[in-house]
Amino acid sequence: MKNFVLTVLFSFSLLLESHARDDGLALTPPMGWSSWYAFGADFNETKVIEMADAIVNTGLRDAGYEFINLDDGWMSPMRDRYGRLQGDPYRFPHGMKWLADEIHSRGLKLGLYGCAGVRTCLGFPGQFEHEYDDAKTLAEWGVDFWKHDNCWQKWATVEMYSTELTNSSFPNNSAAVLRYLQSLSYGLNVRGLSTTGQDANPIFWENISGLPSGIPDPNPNTFDSARHKQIQQYEAYRLFGEALQATGRNITYSICPLIAGCNESVWSYYRSYSHMSMNQCPQHDNTDTWESFTWHLDDNNAFPARADIAGPGYWNDLDMLMVGFKALKQWEPRQSSTAYKSQISLFAILAAPLLFSADIRGTTPHNLPTVDGTNKSDAIVSVLRNEEVLAINQDSLGKQGKLTGVVGTNNTVEVYMRLLDDDQKAVAILNRGSSPVTKLFITWRLMGLQNNTIPKKIRDVWARDFITPEDGGLSLDIDVQATQLLRLSF
């Protein structure tokens, strides 16, 4: 009975704080670049500046991609003598404030990464029991974005990882195993443990350029403090959000909870103190595969109420946009440009943050490399830069779209609709089947239109042309893994 009362009171307290932060940040889904899939932890200030220049030179900055986010691996493995956070002196010899100034001078914003536990996922210093000091340091450096991850936390248990470890759709689960082992052994030395297979994390300890040896592991006695025994995950993320807010600097706050909490009260609670959150049930990282992309869609569709929580100031994070991942290194994208177009189309409909993670250094609008006569880098940049797709994603009304129906053989074609400003609507029709569909008739009602509403104009966003409406709907041909993205005007 006591536990029931506590649960009710906790849920009620979450509902009381369902409003978004009123700080003027993230009024549309954040856009930018992340280092994680491009470089893993093998990056330095030279690579970061080169990426910032590439963002500018390819026109992506002017298209709205404003954040340069450094994921795990940017920190020094040791705090300074005063316990303050610091960048790795080998890879960032000019310091993080210098880096922020360089990023700002290019009209961009700097984002950094940390964890709610004592260590980050790669074992660098975490923010536990350093929340306010670290937030103050970030503000002094001029940081504009912070991602708060979930590794090395006392509340981690075997049950939290059981789904990840047994999910047959993702057989290469050594990353999940690593997090599980971290949860069981707080003194575990993670150096030398790297993943294998096509979904491997790119870089772990042994491959980090210039990383000195002798990195200490967390002390179990320090980790097992009285405060850490009592604190809950919800409060750990809220605490750092409040610490960031207390600095007075505008810092967009992204969270990756270990326990998403698959109910409306928890999502509302996250909305009260963060600007974006990975709310998958269960959470897992995106990978450059069609299966991973559709898994995120299925998870989104299983919890339609989650869409109602999103809006100006807070967004549901579908993880990093995989468009072009490794394509510019290996010239062999894991997915086709058709699949990449589908991913960014659905991210637009679902009002998801657009944080891509491809290495586009060395490309410019007029001097893009080619392989076998195919300008693959140009294709990648053009997918990311399509202004009509981005206009849907960044629509000021801030309504997240929803699945409105399924059709076709075995219901493999999904229809999504998003309300837009100026009484317009965006519709995405995705073919998840293994065969193309021809002359598939999509009714207006299936598109979420009511009372025989017929659009006056139908814009095919990728074809950049208008479609003539038919009586009762549209007849469409859609290739495998393709998405017909439409903008409807009335």
Short mmCIF file of C-alpha atoms in Angstrom, two decimals:
data_model
loop_
_atom_site.label_atom_id
_atom_site.label_comp_id
_atom_site.label_asym_id
_atom_site.label_seq_id
_atom_site.Cartn_x
_atom_site.Cartn_y
_atom_site.Cartn_z
CA MET A 1 0.00 0.00 0.00
CA LYS A 2 2.83 2.36 0.88
CA ASN A 3 4.51 1.76 -2.49
CA PHE A 4 1.20 2.35 -4.27
CA VAL A 5 0.71 5.69 -2.53
CA LEU A 6 4.26 6.77 -3.33
CA THR A 7 3.77 5.82 -6.98
CA VAL A 8 0.53 7.80 -7.20
CA LEU A 9 2.11 10.84 -5.55
CA PHE A 10 5.15 10.66 -7.81
CA SER A 11 3.00 10.35 -10.93
CA PHE A 12 0.88 13.28 -9.79
CA SER A 13 3.98 15.41 -9.26
CA LEU A 14 5.11 14.61 -12.80
CA LEU A 15 1.80 15.70 -14.25
CA LEU A 16 1.93 18.99 -12.37
CA GLU A 17 5.09 19.90 -14.27
CA SER A 18 4.07 19.04 -17.81
CA HIS A 19 4.67 22.49 -19.25
CA ALA A 20 7.72 23.07 -21.47
CA ARG A 21 10.55 25.30 -20.38
CA ASP A 22 9.76 28.90 -21.26
CA ASP A 23 13.28 30.00 -22.19
CA GLY A 24 12.87 30.65 -25.92
CA LEU A 25 15.11 27.72 -26.90
CA ALA A 26 14.34 24.88 -29.33
CA LEU A 27 11.16 26.50 -30.62
CA THR A 28 11.68 24.25 -33.64
CA PRO A 29 13.54 20.91 -33.66
CA PRO A 30 17.30 21.49 -33.20
CA MET A 31 19.47 20.94 -36.28
CA GLY A 32 23.18 20.26 -36.52
CA TRP A 33 25.96 17.72 -36.69
CA SER A 34 27.21 15.12 -34.18
CA SER A 35 30.70 13.63 -34.01
CA TRP A 36 29.67 10.19 -32.77
CA TYR A 37 29.14 8.14 -35.91
CA ALA A 38 31.52 10.21 -38.02
CA PHE A 39 34.53 9.84 -35.72
CA GLY A 40 33.63 7.91 -32.57
CA ALA A 41 36.05 9.33 -30.01
CA ASP A 42 38.86 9.79 -32.53
CA PHE A 43 38.56 13.53 -33.09
CA ASN A 44 40.48 16.67 -32.21
CA GLU A 45 40.21 20.43 -32.64
CA THR A 46 41.53 20.26 -36.21
CA LYS A 47 38.85 17.78 -37.31
CA VAL A 48 36.16 19.77 -35.53
CA ILE A 49 37.15 23.04 -37.22
CA GLU A 50 37.32 21.27 -40.58
CA MET A 51 33.80 19.93 -40.02
CA ALA A 52 32.55 23.38 -39.07
CA ASP A 53 34.05 24.80 -42.26
CA ALA A 54 32.42 22.01 -44.27
CA ILE A 55 29.04 22.78 -42.71
CA VAL A 56 29.46 26.38 -43.85
CA ASN A 57 30.90 25.64 -47.31
CA THR A 58 28.23 23.11 -48.29
CA GLY A 59 25.44 25.51 -47.39
CA LEU A 60 24.22 23.35 -44.52
CA ARG A 61 24.68 26.15 -41.97
CA ASP A 62 22.49 28.46 -44.03
CA ALA A 63 19.96 25.62 -44.36
CA GLY A 64 19.64 25.58 -40.54
CA TYR A 65 22.24 23.08 -39.29
CA GLU A 66 23.71 25.27 -36.58
CA PHE A 67 25.05 22.95 -33.86
CA ILE A 68 28.50 21.32 -33.94
CA ASN A 69 28.06 18.67 -31.23
CA LEU A 70 30.99 16.73 -29.80
CA ASP A 71 29.78 13.44 -28.39
CA ASP A 72 31.65 11.19 -25.95
CA GLY A 73 35.44 11.47 -25.95
CA TRP A 74 36.15 15.21 -25.94
CA MET A 75 37.04 15.40 -22.23
CA SER A 76 40.29 14.90 -20.46
CA PRO A 77 40.21 11.58 -18.59
CA MET A 78 41.03 13.56 -15.44
CA ARG A 79 39.46 16.65 -13.90
CA ASP A 80 41.89 19.47 -13.11
CA ARG A 81 43.45 19.98 -9.67
CA TYR A 82 40.38 21.93 -8.55
CA GLY A 83 37.94 19.23 -9.69
CA ARG A 84 36.83 21.15 -12.75
CA LEU A 85 35.90 19.60 -16.07
CA GLN A 86 38.47 20.07 -18.85
CA GLY A 87 38.95 19.18 -22.47
CA ASP A 88 41.57 16.66 -23.49
CA PRO A 89 44.80 18.72 -23.61
CA TYR A 90 46.34 16.47 -26.26
CA ARG A 91 43.50 16.76 -28.73
CA PHE A 92 42.27 20.24 -27.78
CA PRO A 93 45.48 22.08 -26.90
CA HIS A 94 43.89 25.53 -27.28
CA GLY A 95 41.13 24.65 -24.80
CA MET A 96 37.36 24.45 -25.09
CA LYS A 97 36.70 28.18 -24.81
CA TRP A 98 38.96 28.78 -27.80
CA LEU A 99 37.08 26.09 -29.68
CA ALA A 100 33.72 27.64 -28.81
CA ASP A 101 34.96 31.04 -30.01
CA GLU A 102 36.12 29.51 -33.30
CA ILE A 103 32.77 27.78 -33.80
CA HIS A 104 30.88 30.98 -32.98
CA SER A 105 33.01 33.00 -35.41
CA ARG A 106 31.64 30.79 -38.20
CA GLY A 107 28.04 31.50 -37.24
CA LEU A 108 27.64 28.11 -35.58
CA LYS A 109 27.06 26.84 -32.03
CA LEU A 110 29.07 24.36 -29.95
CA GLY A 111 27.54 21.34 -28.25
CA LEU A 112 29.18 18.97 -25.76
CA TYR A 113 28.31 15.66 -24.11
CA GLY A 114 28.29 14.14 -20.63
CA CYS A 115 26.55 11.62 -18.40
CA ALA A 116 24.35 11.58 -15.31
CA GLY A 117 26.61 8.95 -13.73
CA VAL A 118 30.17 9.07 -12.44
CA ARG A 119 31.55 8.30 -15.89
CA THR A 120 30.50 8.75 -19.50
CA CYS A 121 29.84 5.69 -21.63
CA LEU A 122 33.51 5.65 -22.69
CA GLY A 123 34.71 6.17 -19.15
CA PHE A 124 35.44 9.91 -19.06
CA PRO A 125 34.39 12.00 -16.03
CA GLY A 126 30.63 12.12 -15.50
CA GLN A 127 28.57 14.88 -13.94
CA PHE A 128 27.32 13.09 -10.84
CA GLU A 129 27.99 15.30 -7.78
CA HIS A 130 29.57 17.93 -10.08
CA GLU A 131 26.34 19.21 -11.65
CA TYR A 132 26.47 22.90 -10.76
CA ASP A 133 30.24 23.23 -11.08
CA ASP A 134 30.24 21.60 -14.50
CA ALA A 135 27.31 23.67 -15.71
CA LYS A 136 29.16 26.82 -14.67
CA THR A 137 32.26 25.67 -16.56
CA LEU A 138 30.21 25.03 -19.71
CA ALA A 139 28.70 28.51 -19.52
CA GLU A 140 32.14 30.08 -19.07
CA TRP A 141 33.39 28.27 -22.17
CA GLY A 142 30.40 29.45 -24.23
CA VAL A 143 28.75 26.07 -24.81
CA ASP A 144 25.33 26.19 -26.52
CA PHE A 145 24.10 22.57 -26.38
CA TRP A 146 24.50 19.75 -23.87
CA LYS A 147 23.63 16.06 -24.30
CA HIS A 148 23.17 14.16 -21.02
CA ASP A 149 23.59 10.40 -21.41
CA ASN A 150 22.86 7.49 -19.07
CA CYS A 151 25.97 5.37 -18.39
CA TRP A 152 27.57 4.45 -15.05
CA GLN A 153 24.47 5.00 -12.96
CA LYS A 154 23.80 3.21 -9.67
CA TRP A 155 20.19 2.40 -10.54
CA ALA A 156 21.11 0.30 -13.61
CA THR A 157 19.96 -3.32 -13.29
CA VAL A 158 19.96 -6.40 -15.43
CA GLU A 159 16.26 -5.97 -16.24
CA MET A 160 16.93 -2.64 -17.94
CA TYR A 161 19.17 -4.31 -20.50
CA SER A 162 17.33 -7.60 -20.98
CA THR A 163 15.43 -6.43 -24.08
CA GLU A 164 18.53 -5.01 -25.72
CA LEU A 165 20.50 -8.15 -25.04
CA THR A 166 17.88 -10.53 -26.44
CA ASN A 167 16.44 -8.52 -29.36
CA SER A 168 16.96 -10.80 -32.37
CA SER A 169 16.66 -7.85 -34.77
CA PHE A 170 19.96 -6.50 -33.48
CA PRO A 171 22.28 -9.48 -32.92
CA ASN A 172 25.49 -7.44 -32.47
CA ASN A 173 24.83 -6.26 -28.95
CA SER A 174 28.30 -5.88 -27.48
CA ALA A 175 27.55 -2.19 -26.82
CA ALA A 176 24.56 -3.23 -24.72
CA VAL A 177 26.72 -5.82 -22.98
CA LEU A 178 29.25 -3.12 -22.16
CA ARG A 179 26.59 -0.94 -20.55
CA TYR A 180 25.26 -3.95 -18.66
CA LEU A 181 28.72 -4.79 -17.32
CA GLN A 182 29.18 -1.17 -16.30
CA SER A 183 25.97 -1.38 -14.31
CA LEU A 184 27.21 -4.43 -12.40
CA SER A 185 30.84 -3.47 -11.77
CA TYR A 186 31.39 0.18 -11.03
CA GLY A 187 35.17 -0.35 -10.99
CA LEU A 188 35.19 -2.12 -14.35
CA ASN A 189 38.06 -1.13 -16.63
CA VAL A 190 36.45 -0.59 -20.05
CA ARG A 191 39.68 0.11 -21.90
CA GLY A 192 40.34 -2.34 -24.69
CA LEU A 193 36.73 -3.51 -24.91
CA SER A 194 35.49 -2.67 -28.40
CA THR A 195 32.53 -3.90 -30.40
CA THR A 196 32.57 -5.96 -33.57
CA GLY A 197 30.24 -6.46 -36.50
CA GLN A 198 28.49 -3.97 -38.75
CA ASP A 199 26.86 -2.08 -35.89
CA ALA A 200 30.03 -1.62 -33.89
CA ASN A 201 30.68 1.64 -32.13
CA PRO A 202 33.50 3.21 -34.17
CA ILE A 203 36.15 3.89 -31.54
CA PHE A 204 36.89 2.79 -28.00
CA TRP A 205 39.79 3.42 -25.66
CA GLU A 206 42.53 1.65 -27.55
CA ASN A 207 42.00 3.71 -30.71
CA ILE A 208 41.75 7.22 -29.28
CA SER A 209 44.52 9.34 -30.78
CA GLY A 210 46.92 10.78 -28.20
CA LEU A 211 45.13 9.42 -25.14
CA PRO A 212 47.59 9.01 -22.26
CA SER A 213 47.74 5.74 -20.34
CA GLY A 214 47.01 5.24 -16.67
CA ILE A 215 43.39 6.41 -16.67
CA PRO A 216 41.90 5.60 -13.26
CA ASP A 217 38.68 3.70 -12.85
CA PRO A 218 35.84 4.93 -10.61
CA ASN A 219 36.23 4.14 -6.94
CA PRO A 220 33.31 1.91 -5.87
CA ASN A 221 33.35 3.44 -2.39
CA THR A 222 33.01 6.96 -3.76
CA PHE A 223 30.36 5.85 -6.25
CA ASP A 224 28.24 4.15 -3.59
CA SER A 225 27.46 7.34 -1.70
CA ALA A 226 24.32 7.87 0.37
CA ARG A 227 23.07 10.50 -2.05
CA HIS A 228 23.46 8.22 -5.05
CA LYS A 229 21.50 5.48 -3.28
CA GLN A 230 18.52 7.78 -2.88
CA ILE A 231 18.51 9.75 -6.11
CA GLN A 232 16.29 8.56 -8.96
CA GLN A 233 17.07 8.85 -12.62
CA TYR A 234 14.34 11.42 -13.13
CA GLU A 235 15.89 13.72 -10.56
CA ALA A 236 19.43 13.22 -11.88
CA TYR A 237 18.45 14.58 -15.28
CA ARG A 238 16.35 17.35 -13.80
CA LEU A 239 19.18 18.39 -11.50
CA PHE A 240 21.59 19.01 -14.35
CA GLY A 241 18.90 20.83 -16.29
CA GLU A 242 18.40 23.17 -13.35
CA ALA A 243 22.17 23.61 -13.06
CA LEU A 244 22.36 24.66 -16.72
CA GLN A 245 19.46 27.06 -16.28
CA ALA A 246 21.08 28.59 -13.20
CA THR A 247 24.08 29.71 -15.27
CA GLY A 248 21.95 32.24 -17.13
CA ARG A 249 23.34 31.06 -20.48
CA ASN A 250 21.08 29.70 -23.19
CA ILE A 251 22.07 26.03 -23.43
CA THR A 252 19.83 23.60 -25.29
CA TYR A 253 19.48 20.51 -23.08
CA SER A 254 19.15 17.02 -24.59
CA ILE A 255 18.64 13.93 -22.42
CA CYS A 256 19.00 10.18 -23.08
CA PRO A 257 17.25 8.48 -20.15
CA LEU A 258 18.14 4.88 -19.47
CA ILE A 259 14.54 4.24 -18.43
CA ALA A 260 12.35 6.08 -20.92
CA GLY A 261 9.27 5.53 -18.79
CA CYS A 262 6.68 4.47 -21.33
CA ASN A 263 3.85 6.62 -20.05
CA GLU A 264 2.58 10.15 -20.49
CA SER A 265 3.40 11.36 -16.99
CA VAL A 266 7.11 10.61 -17.40
CA TRP A 267 7.29 12.19 -20.86
CA SER A 268 5.58 15.28 -19.47
CA TYR A 269 8.11 15.39 -16.67
CA TYR A 270 11.03 15.28 -19.12
CA ARG A 271 9.35 18.09 -21.06
CA SER A 272 9.37 20.31 -17.98
CA TYR A 273 13.16 20.56 -17.78
CA SER A 274 14.71 19.48 -21.12
CA HIS A 275 14.41 20.50 -24.76
CA MET A 276 14.61 17.04 -26.34
CA SER A 277 14.61 13.48 -25.07
CA MET A 278 15.14 9.98 -26.43
CA ASN A 279 11.94 8.34 -25.26
CA GLN A 280 12.16 4.96 -26.96
CA CYS A 281 10.69 1.97 -25.10
CA PRO A 282 13.22 0.48 -24.60
CA GLN A 283 15.87 2.97 -25.61
CA HIS A 284 18.55 1.94 -28.08
CA ASP A 285 20.87 3.85 -30.39
CA ASN A 286 20.11 4.30 -34.05
CA THR A 287 22.30 2.45 -36.57
CA ASP A 288 22.77 2.85 -40.30
CA THR A 289 20.31 0.09 -41.20
CA TRP A 290 16.77 0.02 -42.52
CA GLU A 291 15.79 -2.25 -39.60
CA SER A 292 16.94 0.30 -37.04
CA PHE A 293 15.05 3.11 -38.77
CA THR A 294 11.81 1.13 -38.94
CA TRP A 295 12.26 -0.01 -35.31
CA HIS A 296 12.17 3.63 -34.25
CA LEU A 297 9.05 4.16 -36.35
CA ASP A 298 7.30 1.17 -34.76
CA ASP A 299 8.23 2.40 -31.30
CA ASN A 300 6.89 5.85 -32.15
CA ASN A 301 3.65 4.42 -33.51
CA ALA A 302 3.16 2.21 -30.44
CA PHE A 303 2.88 5.32 -28.22
CA PRO A 304 0.85 7.93 -30.14
CA ALA A 305 0.31 10.00 -26.98
CA ARG A 306 4.02 10.82 -27.03
CA ALA A 307 3.41 13.05 -30.07
CA ASP A 308 1.07 15.24 -28.03
CA ILE A 309 3.87 16.05 -25.59
CA ALA A 310 6.09 17.49 -28.34
CA GLY A 311 5.93 21.11 -29.40
CA PRO A 312 7.88 24.38 -29.34
CA GLY A 313 10.50 24.04 -26.61
CA TYR A 314 10.54 20.21 -26.42
CA TRP A 315 10.89 17.43 -29.02
CA ASN A 316 10.96 13.64 -29.14
CA ASP A 317 14.48 12.64 -30.20
CA LEU A 318 14.71 9.74 -32.69
CA ASP A 319 18.51 9.71 -32.25
CA MET A 320 21.00 10.81 -34.89
CA LEU A 321 20.05 11.10 -38.52
CA MET A 322 22.00 8.40 -40.35
CA VAL A 323 21.99 10.07 -43.78
CA GLY A 324 25.43 9.54 -45.33
CA PHE A 325 27.01 7.74 -42.39
CA LYS A 326 30.46 6.49 -43.50
CA ALA A 327 29.56 7.18 -47.13
CA LEU A 328 32.25 9.79 -47.55
CA LYS A 329 34.89 7.56 -45.96
CA GLN A 330 34.15 4.25 -47.64
CA TRP A 331 32.08 5.37 -50.64
CA GLU A 332 29.76 2.54 -49.80
CA PRO A 333 26.75 3.89 -47.90
CA ARG A 334 25.05 1.16 -45.92
CA GLN A 335 21.72 2.35 -47.26
CA SER A 336 20.56 3.79 -50.56
CA SER A 337 19.77 7.45 -51.12
CA THR A 338 16.13 6.32 -51.36
CA ALA A 339 16.28 4.98 -47.79
CA TYR A 340 18.06 8.13 -46.59
CA LYS A 341 15.32 10.28 -48.16
CA SER A 342 12.73 8.21 -46.33
CA GLN A 343 14.50 8.70 -43.03
CA ILE A 344 14.72 12.47 -43.25
CA SER A 345 11.15 12.60 -44.60
CA LEU A 346 9.81 10.78 -41.54
CA PHE A 347 12.01 12.85 -39.22
CA ALA A 348 10.36 15.90 -40.79
CA ILE A 349 6.84 14.54 -40.33
CA LEU A 350 7.58 13.49 -36.73
CA ALA A 351 9.15 16.87 -35.87
CA ALA A 352 12.35 15.13 -34.76
CA PRO A 353 15.67 16.93 -34.20
CA LEU A 354 17.94 16.72 -37.26
CA LEU A 355 21.45 15.90 -36.03
CA PHE A 356 23.31 14.12 -38.80
CA SER A 357 26.66 12.37 -38.26
CA ALA A 358 28.37 12.01 -41.64
CA ASP A 359 31.93 13.18 -42.28
CA ILE A 360 31.54 15.78 -45.04
CA ARG A 361 34.98 17.38 -44.80
CA GLY A 362 36.58 18.41 -48.04
CA THR A 363 33.31 18.92 -49.87
CA THR A 364 32.18 22.24 -51.29
CA PRO A 365 29.17 23.09 -53.44
CA HIS A 366 31.35 23.30 -56.56
CA ASN A 367 34.13 20.79 -55.89
CA LEU A 368 32.65 17.54 -54.67
CA PRO A 369 34.63 14.29 -55.13
CA THR A 370 33.31 11.57 -57.41
CA VAL A 371 33.80 7.83 -57.55
CA ASP A 372 33.14 5.96 -60.80
CA GLY A 373 31.43 9.06 -62.09
CA THR A 374 28.92 9.07 -59.23
CA ASN A 375 28.85 12.20 -57.10
CA LYS A 376 27.76 10.49 -53.91
CA SER A 377 28.75 13.28 -51.54
CA ASP A 378 26.71 15.74 -53.57
CA ALA A 379 23.72 13.42 -53.26
CA ILE A 380 24.17 13.19 -49.48
CA VAL A 381 24.41 16.95 -49.02
CA SER A 382 21.42 17.52 -51.30
CA VAL A 383 19.31 15.14 -49.20
CA LEU A 384 20.25 17.01 -46.03
CA ARG A 385 19.77 20.42 -47.62
CA ASN A 386 16.38 20.04 -49.32
CA GLU A 387 14.69 23.25 -48.19
CA GLU A 388 11.15 21.95 -48.65
CA VAL A 389 11.80 18.95 -46.41
CA LEU A 390 13.45 21.18 -43.81
CA ALA A 391 10.52 23.62 -43.94
CA ILE A 392 8.21 20.79 -42.86
CA ASN A 393 10.55 19.76 -40.05
CA GLN A 394 10.94 23.37 -38.86
CA ASP A 395 7.28 24.36 -39.20
CA SER A 396 6.43 26.99 -36.58
CA LEU A 397 3.17 25.35 -35.49
CA GLY A 398 5.29 22.65 -33.85
CA LYS A 399 2.85 19.75 -34.13
CA GLN A 400 4.35 16.27 -34.35
CA GLY A 401 2.80 14.09 -37.03
CA LYS A 402 1.20 10.70 -36.46
CA LEU A 403 0.49 7.47 -38.29
CA THR A 404 -2.98 7.83 -39.84
CA GLY A 405 -3.34 4.50 -41.60
CA VAL A 406 -1.83 1.49 -43.36
CA VAL A 407 -2.67 0.10 -46.77
CA GLY A 408 -1.36 -2.23 -49.47
CA THR A 409 -0.58 -5.94 -49.48
CA ASN A 410 0.10 -7.06 -45.89
CA ASN A 411 -0.33 -3.43 -44.80
CA THR A 412 3.26 -2.60 -45.75
CA VAL A 413 2.51 0.98 -46.81
CA GLU A 414 2.20 3.47 -43.95
CA VAL A 415 0.61 6.92 -44.13
CA TYR A 416 1.58 9.73 -41.77
CA MET A 417 0.13 13.23 -41.47
CA ARG A 418 1.40 16.38 -39.77
CA LEU A 419 -0.51 19.62 -39.22
CA LEU A 420 1.38 22.68 -40.46
CA ASP A 421 1.04 26.43 -40.09
CA ASP A 422 -1.29 28.37 -42.42
CA ASP A 423 -3.80 25.48 -42.33
CA GLN A 424 -1.55 23.25 -44.43
CA LYS A 425 -0.71 19.57 -43.95
CA ALA A 426 2.26 17.37 -44.71
CA VAL A 427 1.73 13.72 -45.63
CA ALA A 428 4.37 10.98 -45.86
CA ILE A 429 3.53 7.67 -47.56
CA LEU A 430 6.22 5.07 -46.82
CA ASN A 431 6.63 1.72 -48.60
CA ARG A 432 8.10 -0.71 -46.05
CA GLY A 433 7.45 -3.73 -48.25
CA SER A 434 9.94 -5.73 -50.29
CA SER A 435 8.32 -4.87 -53.64
CA PRO A 436 7.39 -1.60 -55.37
CA VAL A 437 3.73 -0.61 -55.34
CA THR A 438 2.03 0.68 -58.47
CA LYS A 439 -1.16 2.68 -58.79
CA LEU A 440 -1.84 2.36 -55.08
CA PHE A 441 -4.87 4.49 -54.25
CA ILE A 442 -4.53 6.56 -51.06
CA THR A 443 -7.81 8.12 -49.97
CA TRP A 444 -8.08 11.58 -48.42
CA ARG A 445 -9.42 9.97 -45.25
CA LEU A 446 -6.36 7.72 -45.05
CA MET A 447 -4.28 10.89 -45.16
CA GLY A 448 -6.10 12.17 -42.08
CA LEU A 449 -8.43 14.54 -43.95
CA GLN A 450 -11.99 14.73 -42.68
CA ASN A 451 -15.39 15.80 -44.01
CA ASN A 452 -14.49 15.28 -47.66
CA THR A 453 -11.80 17.95 -47.48
CA ILE A 454 -9.96 18.15 -50.79
CA PRO A 455 -6.63 20.02 -51.08
CA LYS A 456 -6.37 22.73 -53.69
CA LYS A 457 -2.66 22.11 -54.23
CA ILE A 458 -0.51 19.01 -53.69
CA ARG A 459 3.23 19.52 -53.75
CA ASP A 460 5.56 16.53 -54.25
CA VAL A 461 8.44 17.68 -52.07
CA TRP A 462 11.21 15.47 -53.49
CA ALA A 463 10.11 15.82 -57.13
CA ARG A 464 9.66 19.60 -56.57
CA ASP A 465 6.48 19.51 -58.62
CA PHE A 466 2.72 19.61 -58.16
CA ILE A 467 0.38 16.62 -58.37
CA THR A 468 -3.14 16.81 -59.76
CA PRO A 469 -5.65 15.45 -57.22
CA GLU A 470 -8.07 12.70 -58.23
CA ASP A 471 -11.60 12.01 -57.12
CA GLY A 472 -11.34 10.75 -53.53
CA GLY A 473 -7.56 10.60 -53.23
CA LEU A 474 -4.32 9.92 -55.10
CA SER A 475 -3.02 7.00 -57.15
CA LEU A 476 0.71 6.60 -56.51
CA ASP A 477 3.70 4.47 -57.54
CA ILE A 478 6.15 4.02 -54.65
CA ASP A 479 9.44 2.15 -54.87
CA VAL A 480 10.87 -0.15 -52.17
CA GLN A 481 11.92 1.84 -49.08
CA ALA A 482 10.73 5.05 -50.74
CA THR A 483 8.57 7.78 -49.25
CA GLN A 484 6.19 10.05 -51.11
CA LEU A 485 6.40 13.31 -49.17
CA LEU A 486 3.56 15.72 -49.93
CA ARG A 487 2.58 19.21 -48.81
CA LEU A 488 -1.16 19.90 -49.01
CA SER A 489 -2.65 23.42 -49.30
CA PHE A 490 -6.37 24.15 -48.88
#
